[in-house]
Amino acid sequence: MAFLDEAFDVNSLPQSDNNFDPLPAGWYTTKIAGAEIKATKNGTGQYISVRYDIIGPSHQGRVVFGNINIKNANPKAEEIGRQQLGEIMRAIGLTRVTDTDQLIGGNVQIKLSVKQDETYGDKNEIKGFKAVTGGAMPTASVPQEFAQQAQSAPAASAPPWATKR
């Protein structure tokens, strides 16, 4: 048993306004707030578990989770997952990803549907991704000063810190 330093009265405690009902189907602007690699239940594959924080146009503050298969015994599941990863990368302007942390902070629109589930209750499923602007893939630009430095820098076999002046 552990005694509390004070007595708590249920009538004086705040009530949560958390709503875990599925969001209505449609497009939502999100910020990727988390991404990590996890093993599939059977241990033979991997997926990226992604947390999307809704930032608009409605339901700001709500969170949606999605999984992207990157290694799977089912070739079709893996293909779909890799297509989804490609859509996310294009939407947030990445041309190459080697770490899930590179996805974090990216803004992407997600298309949600509502899946009916008698056992666990209705839930949202992510059905599509697109750039927040709705346009073509953003291009990664190198600031002008760095581009000029790279062009004028001599090719060296030794690293810059080993160069004698």
PDB file of C-alpha atoms in Angstrom:
ATOM      1  CA  MET A   1       0.000   0.000   0.000  1.00  0.00           C
ATOM      2  CA  ALA A   2       1.212   3.531  -0.737  1.00  0.00           C
ATOM      3  CA  PHE A   3      -0.293   6.567   0.971  1.00  0.00           C
ATOM      4  CA  LEU A   4      -0.835   9.714  -1.065  1.00  0.00           C
ATOM      5  CA  ASP A   5       0.306  13.099   0.243  1.00  0.00           C
ATOM      6  CA  GLU A   6      -3.224  14.426  -0.221  1.00  0.00           C
ATOM      7  CA  ALA A   7      -6.804  13.263  -0.681  1.00  0.00           C
ATOM      8  CA  PHE A   8      -8.262  13.419  -4.187  1.00  0.00           C
ATOM      9  CA  ASP A   9     -11.946  14.137  -4.720  1.00  0.00           C
ATOM     10  CA  VAL A  10     -13.287  13.026  -8.109  1.00  0.00           C
ATOM     11  CA  ASN A  11     -15.486  16.139  -8.305  1.00  0.00           C
ATOM     12  CA  SER A  12     -12.446  18.445  -8.166  1.00  0.00           C
ATOM     13  CA  LEU A  13     -10.353  16.603 -10.771  1.00  0.00           C
ATOM     14  CA  PRO A  14     -10.384  17.784 -14.387  1.00  0.00           C
ATOM     15  CA  GLN A  15     -12.111  15.693 -17.026  1.00  0.00           C
ATOM     16  CA  SER A  16     -10.382  14.704 -20.219  1.00  0.00           C
ATOM     17  CA  ASP A  17     -11.758  15.954 -23.497  1.00  0.00           C
ATOM     18  CA  ASN A  18      -9.875  13.250 -25.417  1.00  0.00           C
ATOM     19  CA  ASN A  19     -11.959  11.885 -28.221  1.00  0.00           C
ATOM     20  CA  PHE A  20     -10.802   8.598 -29.662  1.00  0.00           C
ATOM     21  CA  ASP A  21     -13.576   8.265 -32.234  1.00  0.00           C
ATOM     22  CA  PRO A  22     -12.250   7.889 -35.779  1.00  0.00           C
ATOM     23  CA  LEU A  23     -11.833  11.098 -37.752  1.00  0.00           C
ATOM     24  CA  PRO A  24     -14.204  11.600 -40.679  1.00  0.00           C
ATOM     25  CA  ALA A  25     -12.905  10.306 -44.009  1.00  0.00           C
ATOM     26  CA  GLY A  26     -10.975  12.877 -46.030  1.00  0.00           C
ATOM     27  CA  TRP A  27      -7.642  14.654 -46.474  1.00  0.00           C
ATOM     28  CA  TYR A  28      -5.774  16.020 -43.444  1.00  0.00           C
ATOM     29  CA  THR A  29      -2.567  18.025 -43.198  1.00  0.00           C
ATOM     30  CA  THR A  30      -0.140  16.385 -40.779  1.00  0.00           C
ATOM     31  CA  LYS A  31       3.343  16.644 -39.369  1.00  0.00           C
ATOM     32  CA  ILE A  32       5.246  13.403 -38.943  1.00  0.00           C
ATOM     33  CA  ALA A  33       5.995  13.342 -35.227  1.00  0.00           C
ATOM     34  CA  GLY A  34       7.548   9.901 -34.929  1.00  0.00           C
ATOM     35  CA  ALA A  35       8.867   7.050 -37.054  1.00  0.00           C
ATOM     36  CA  GLU A  36      10.532   3.863 -35.934  1.00  0.00           C
ATOM     37  CA  ILE A  37      11.274   0.431 -37.331  1.00  0.00           C
ATOM     38  CA  LYS A  38       9.469  -2.501 -35.735  1.00  0.00           C
ATOM     39  CA  ALA A  39       9.436  -6.232 -36.396  1.00  0.00           C
ATOM     40  CA  THR A  40       6.286  -7.853 -37.759  1.00  0.00           C
ATOM     41  CA  LYS A  41       4.345 -10.134 -35.390  1.00  0.00           C
ATOM     42  CA  ASN A  42       5.824 -13.271 -36.941  1.00  0.00           C
ATOM     43  CA  GLY A  43       9.338 -11.805 -36.819  1.00  0.00           C
ATOM     44  CA  THR A  44      10.068 -12.325 -40.512  1.00  0.00           C
ATOM     45  CA  GLY A  45       9.592  -8.740 -41.663  1.00  0.00           C
ATOM     46  CA  GLN A  46       9.876  -5.086 -40.723  1.00  0.00           C
ATOM     47  CA  TYR A  47       7.661  -2.047 -40.908  1.00  0.00           C
ATOM     48  CA  ILE A  48       7.972   1.639 -40.139  1.00  0.00           C
ATOM     49  CA  SER A  49       5.496   2.720 -37.477  1.00  0.00           C
ATOM     50  CA  VAL A  50       4.637   6.374 -38.171  1.00  0.00           C
ATOM     51  CA  ARG A  51       2.879   8.911 -35.948  1.00  0.00           C
ATOM     52  CA  TYR A  52       1.059  11.694 -37.802  1.00  0.00           C
ATOM     53  CA  ASP A  53      -0.058  14.758 -35.803  1.00  0.00           C
ATOM     54  CA  ILE A  54      -3.028  16.508 -37.443  1.00  0.00           C
ATOM     55  CA  ILE A  55      -2.324  20.214 -38.008  1.00  0.00           C
ATOM     56  CA  GLY A  56      -5.314  21.081 -40.199  1.00  0.00           C
ATOM     57  CA  PRO A  57      -7.677  21.977 -41.722  1.00  0.00           C
ATOM     58  CA  SER A  58      -9.678  20.576 -38.793  1.00  0.00           C
ATOM     59  CA  HIS A  59      -9.148  18.238 -35.843  1.00  0.00           C
ATOM     60  CA  GLN A  60      -5.815  19.871 -34.922  1.00  0.00           C
ATOM     61  CA  GLY A  61      -4.057  18.000 -32.151  1.00  0.00           C
ATOM     62  CA  ARG A  62      -5.477  14.594 -33.015  1.00  0.00           C
ATOM     63  CA  VAL A  63      -3.032  11.785 -33.762  1.00  0.00           C
ATOM     64  CA  VAL A  64      -3.163   9.055 -36.399  1.00  0.00           C
ATOM     65  CA  PHE A  65      -0.814   6.066 -36.569  1.00  0.00           C
ATOM     66  CA  GLY A  66       0.125   4.138 -39.676  1.00  0.00           C
ATOM     67  CA  ASN A  67       2.439   1.278 -40.602  1.00  0.00           C
ATOM     68  CA  ILE A  68       4.540   0.990 -43.749  1.00  0.00           C
ATOM     69  CA  ASN A  69       5.809  -2.489 -44.679  1.00  0.00           C
ATOM     70  CA  ILE A  70       9.419  -2.358 -45.847  1.00  0.00           C
ATOM     71  CA  LYS A  71      10.280  -6.068 -45.535  1.00  0.00           C
ATOM     72  CA  ASN A  72       7.570  -8.690 -45.748  1.00  0.00           C
ATOM     73  CA  ALA A  73       7.253 -12.334 -46.742  1.00  0.00           C
ATOM     74  CA  ASN A  74       4.287 -11.302 -48.893  1.00  0.00           C
ATOM     75  CA  PRO A  75       5.787  -9.549 -51.945  1.00  0.00           C
ATOM     76  CA  LYS A  76       2.577  -7.576 -52.598  1.00  0.00           C
ATOM     77  CA  ALA A  77       2.489  -6.210 -49.025  1.00  0.00           C
ATOM     78  CA  GLU A  78       6.135  -5.165 -49.340  1.00  0.00           C
ATOM     79  CA  GLU A  79       5.486  -3.535 -52.732  1.00  0.00           C
ATOM     80  CA  ILE A  80       2.547  -1.533 -51.348  1.00  0.00           C
ATOM     81  CA  GLY A  81       4.588  -0.452 -48.325  1.00  0.00           C
ATOM     82  CA  ARG A  82       7.492   0.689 -50.466  1.00  0.00           C
ATOM     83  CA  GLN A  83       5.089   2.618 -52.704  1.00  0.00           C
ATOM     84  CA  GLN A  84       3.691   4.335 -49.604  1.00  0.00           C
ATOM     85  CA  LEU A  85       7.192   5.210 -48.396  1.00  0.00           C
ATOM     86  CA  GLY A  86       7.959   6.654 -51.828  1.00  0.00           C
ATOM     87  CA  GLU A  87       4.775   8.765 -51.742  1.00  0.00           C
ATOM     88  CA  ILE A  88       5.712  10.146 -48.325  1.00  0.00           C
ATOM     89  CA  MET A  89       9.283  10.882 -49.393  1.00  0.00           C
ATOM     90  CA  ARG A  90       8.127  12.692 -52.537  1.00  0.00           C
ATOM     91  CA  ALA A  91       5.534  14.645 -50.544  1.00  0.00           C
ATOM     92  CA  ILE A  92       8.072  15.919 -48.013  1.00  0.00           C
ATOM     93  CA  GLY A  93      10.900  16.416 -50.523  1.00  0.00           C
ATOM     94  CA  LEU A  94      13.284  13.597 -49.655  1.00  0.00           C
ATOM     95  CA  THR A  95      15.153  11.784 -52.391  1.00  0.00           C
ATOM     96  CA  ARG A  96      16.974   9.301 -50.163  1.00  0.00           C
ATOM     97  CA  VAL A  97      16.266   7.961 -46.687  1.00  0.00           C
ATOM     98  CA  THR A  98      18.684   5.930 -44.580  1.00  0.00           C
ATOM     99  CA  ASP A  99      17.195   6.629 -41.129  1.00  0.00           C
ATOM    100  CA  THR A 100      13.566   6.901 -40.026  1.00  0.00           C
ATOM    101  CA  ASP A 101      14.466  10.128 -38.183  1.00  0.00           C
ATOM    102  CA  GLN A 102      14.754  11.807 -41.597  1.00  0.00           C
ATOM    103  CA  LEU A 103      10.964  11.510 -41.950  1.00  0.00           C
ATOM    104  CA  ILE A 104      10.252  13.235 -38.628  1.00  0.00           C
ATOM    105  CA  GLY A 105       9.145  16.839 -38.961  1.00  0.00           C
ATOM    106  CA  GLY A 106       7.951  16.440 -42.543  1.00  0.00           C
ATOM    107  CA  ASN A 107       4.528  17.830 -43.430  1.00  0.00           C
ATOM    108  CA  VAL A 108       2.349  15.563 -45.542  1.00  0.00           C
ATOM    109  CA  GLN A 109      -1.328  15.295 -46.355  1.00  0.00           C
ATOM    110  CA  ILE A 110      -2.896  11.943 -45.561  1.00  0.00           C
ATOM    111  CA  LYS A 111      -6.188  10.583 -46.869  1.00  0.00           C
ATOM    112  CA  LEU A 112      -8.159   8.805 -44.173  1.00  0.00           C
ATOM    113  CA  SER A 113     -10.957   6.299 -44.493  1.00  0.00           C
ATOM    114  CA  VAL A 114     -13.016   4.762 -41.705  1.00  0.00           C
ATOM    115  CA  LYS A 115     -12.810   0.979 -41.421  1.00  0.00           C
ATOM    116  CA  GLN A 116     -15.792  -0.706 -39.769  1.00  0.00           C
ATOM    117  CA  ASP A 117     -14.709  -3.177 -37.081  1.00  0.00           C
ATOM    118  CA  GLU A 118     -17.345  -4.968 -35.012  1.00  0.00           C
ATOM    119  CA  THR A 119     -14.799  -6.406 -32.567  1.00  0.00           C
ATOM    120  CA  TYR A 120     -12.586  -3.432 -31.719  1.00  0.00           C
ATOM    121  CA  GLY A 121     -14.663  -0.513 -32.925  1.00  0.00           C
ATOM    122  CA  ASP A 122     -14.305   1.606 -36.035  1.00  0.00           C
ATOM    123  CA  LYS A 123     -10.849   2.947 -36.838  1.00  0.00           C
ATOM    124  CA  ASN A 124      -9.063   5.171 -39.318  1.00  0.00           C
ATOM    125  CA  GLU A 125      -6.911   3.783 -42.108  1.00  0.00           C
ATOM    126  CA  ILE A 126      -4.497   5.818 -44.213  1.00  0.00           C
ATOM    127  CA  LYS A 127      -5.291   5.428 -47.902  1.00  0.00           C
ATOM    128  CA  GLY A 128      -3.057   8.016 -49.565  1.00  0.00           C
ATOM    129  CA  PHE A 129      -0.353  10.650 -49.265  1.00  0.00           C
ATOM    130  CA  LYS A 130       0.377  13.902 -51.081  1.00  0.00           C
ATOM    131  CA  ALA A 131       2.415  17.051 -50.669  1.00  0.00           C
ATOM    132  CA  VAL A 132       0.905  19.722 -48.446  1.00  0.00           C
ATOM    133  CA  THR A 133       0.953  22.221 -51.296  1.00  0.00           C
ATOM    134  CA  GLY A 134      -0.750  19.697 -53.553  1.00  0.00           C
ATOM    135  CA  GLY A 135       1.869  20.347 -56.215  1.00  0.00           C
ATOM    136  CA  ALA A 136       4.823  18.450 -57.542  1.00  0.00           C
ATOM    137  CA  MET A 137       7.587  17.107 -55.402  1.00  0.00           C
ATOM    138  CA  PRO A 138       9.537  19.859 -53.674  1.00  0.00           C
ATOM    139  CA  THR A 139      13.119  20.094 -54.806  1.00  0.00           C
ATOM    140  CA  ALA A 140      15.921  20.133 -52.330  1.00  0.00           C
ATOM    141  CA  SER A 141      17.960  23.244 -52.890  1.00  0.00           C
ATOM    142  CA  VAL A 142      21.492  23.923 -51.802  1.00  0.00           C
ATOM    143  CA  PRO A 143      22.076  27.459 -50.556  1.00  0.00           C
ATOM    144  CA  GLN A 144      23.951  29.514 -53.163  1.00  0.00           C
ATOM    145  CA  GLU A 145      27.009  30.088 -50.950  1.00  0.00           C
ATOM    146  CA  PHE A 146      27.504  26.338 -50.405  1.00  0.00           C
ATOM    147  CA  ALA A 147      27.039  25.551 -54.081  1.00  0.00           C
ATOM    148  CA  GLN A 148      29.710  28.112 -54.992  1.00  0.00           C
ATOM    149  CA  GLN A 149      32.070  26.758 -52.325  1.00  0.00           C
ATOM    150  CA  ALA A 150      31.630  23.220 -53.598  1.00  0.00           C
ATOM    151  CA  GLN A 151      32.362  24.283 -57.177  1.00  0.00           C
ATOM    152  CA  SER A 152      35.476  26.254 -56.262  1.00  0.00           C
ATOM    153  CA  ALA A 153      36.883  23.798 -53.728  1.00  0.00           C
ATOM    154  CA  PRO A 154      39.888  21.860 -55.025  1.00  0.00           C
ATOM    155  CA  ALA A 155      39.648  18.099 -55.048  1.00  0.00           C
ATOM    156  CA  ALA A 156      41.746  16.764 -52.212  1.00  0.00           C
ATOM    157  CA  SER A 157      42.654  13.284 -51.154  1.00  0.00           C
ATOM    158  CA  ALA A 158      43.115  14.318 -47.517  1.00  0.00           C
ATOM    159  CA  PRO A 159      40.213  15.470 -45.363  1.00  0.00           C
ATOM    160  CA  PRO A 160      39.939  19.271 -44.854  1.00  0.00           C
ATOM    161  CA  TRP A 161      41.123  19.120 -41.227  1.00  0.00           C
ATOM    162  CA  ALA A 162      44.371  17.429 -42.328  1.00  0.00           C
ATOM    163  CA  THR A 163      45.254  20.158 -44.852  1.00  0.00           C
ATOM    164  CA  LYS A 164      48.259  22.230 -43.761  1.00  0.00           C
ATOM    165  CA  ARG A 165      48.103  25.977 -44.174  1.00  0.00           C
TER     166      ARG A 165
END
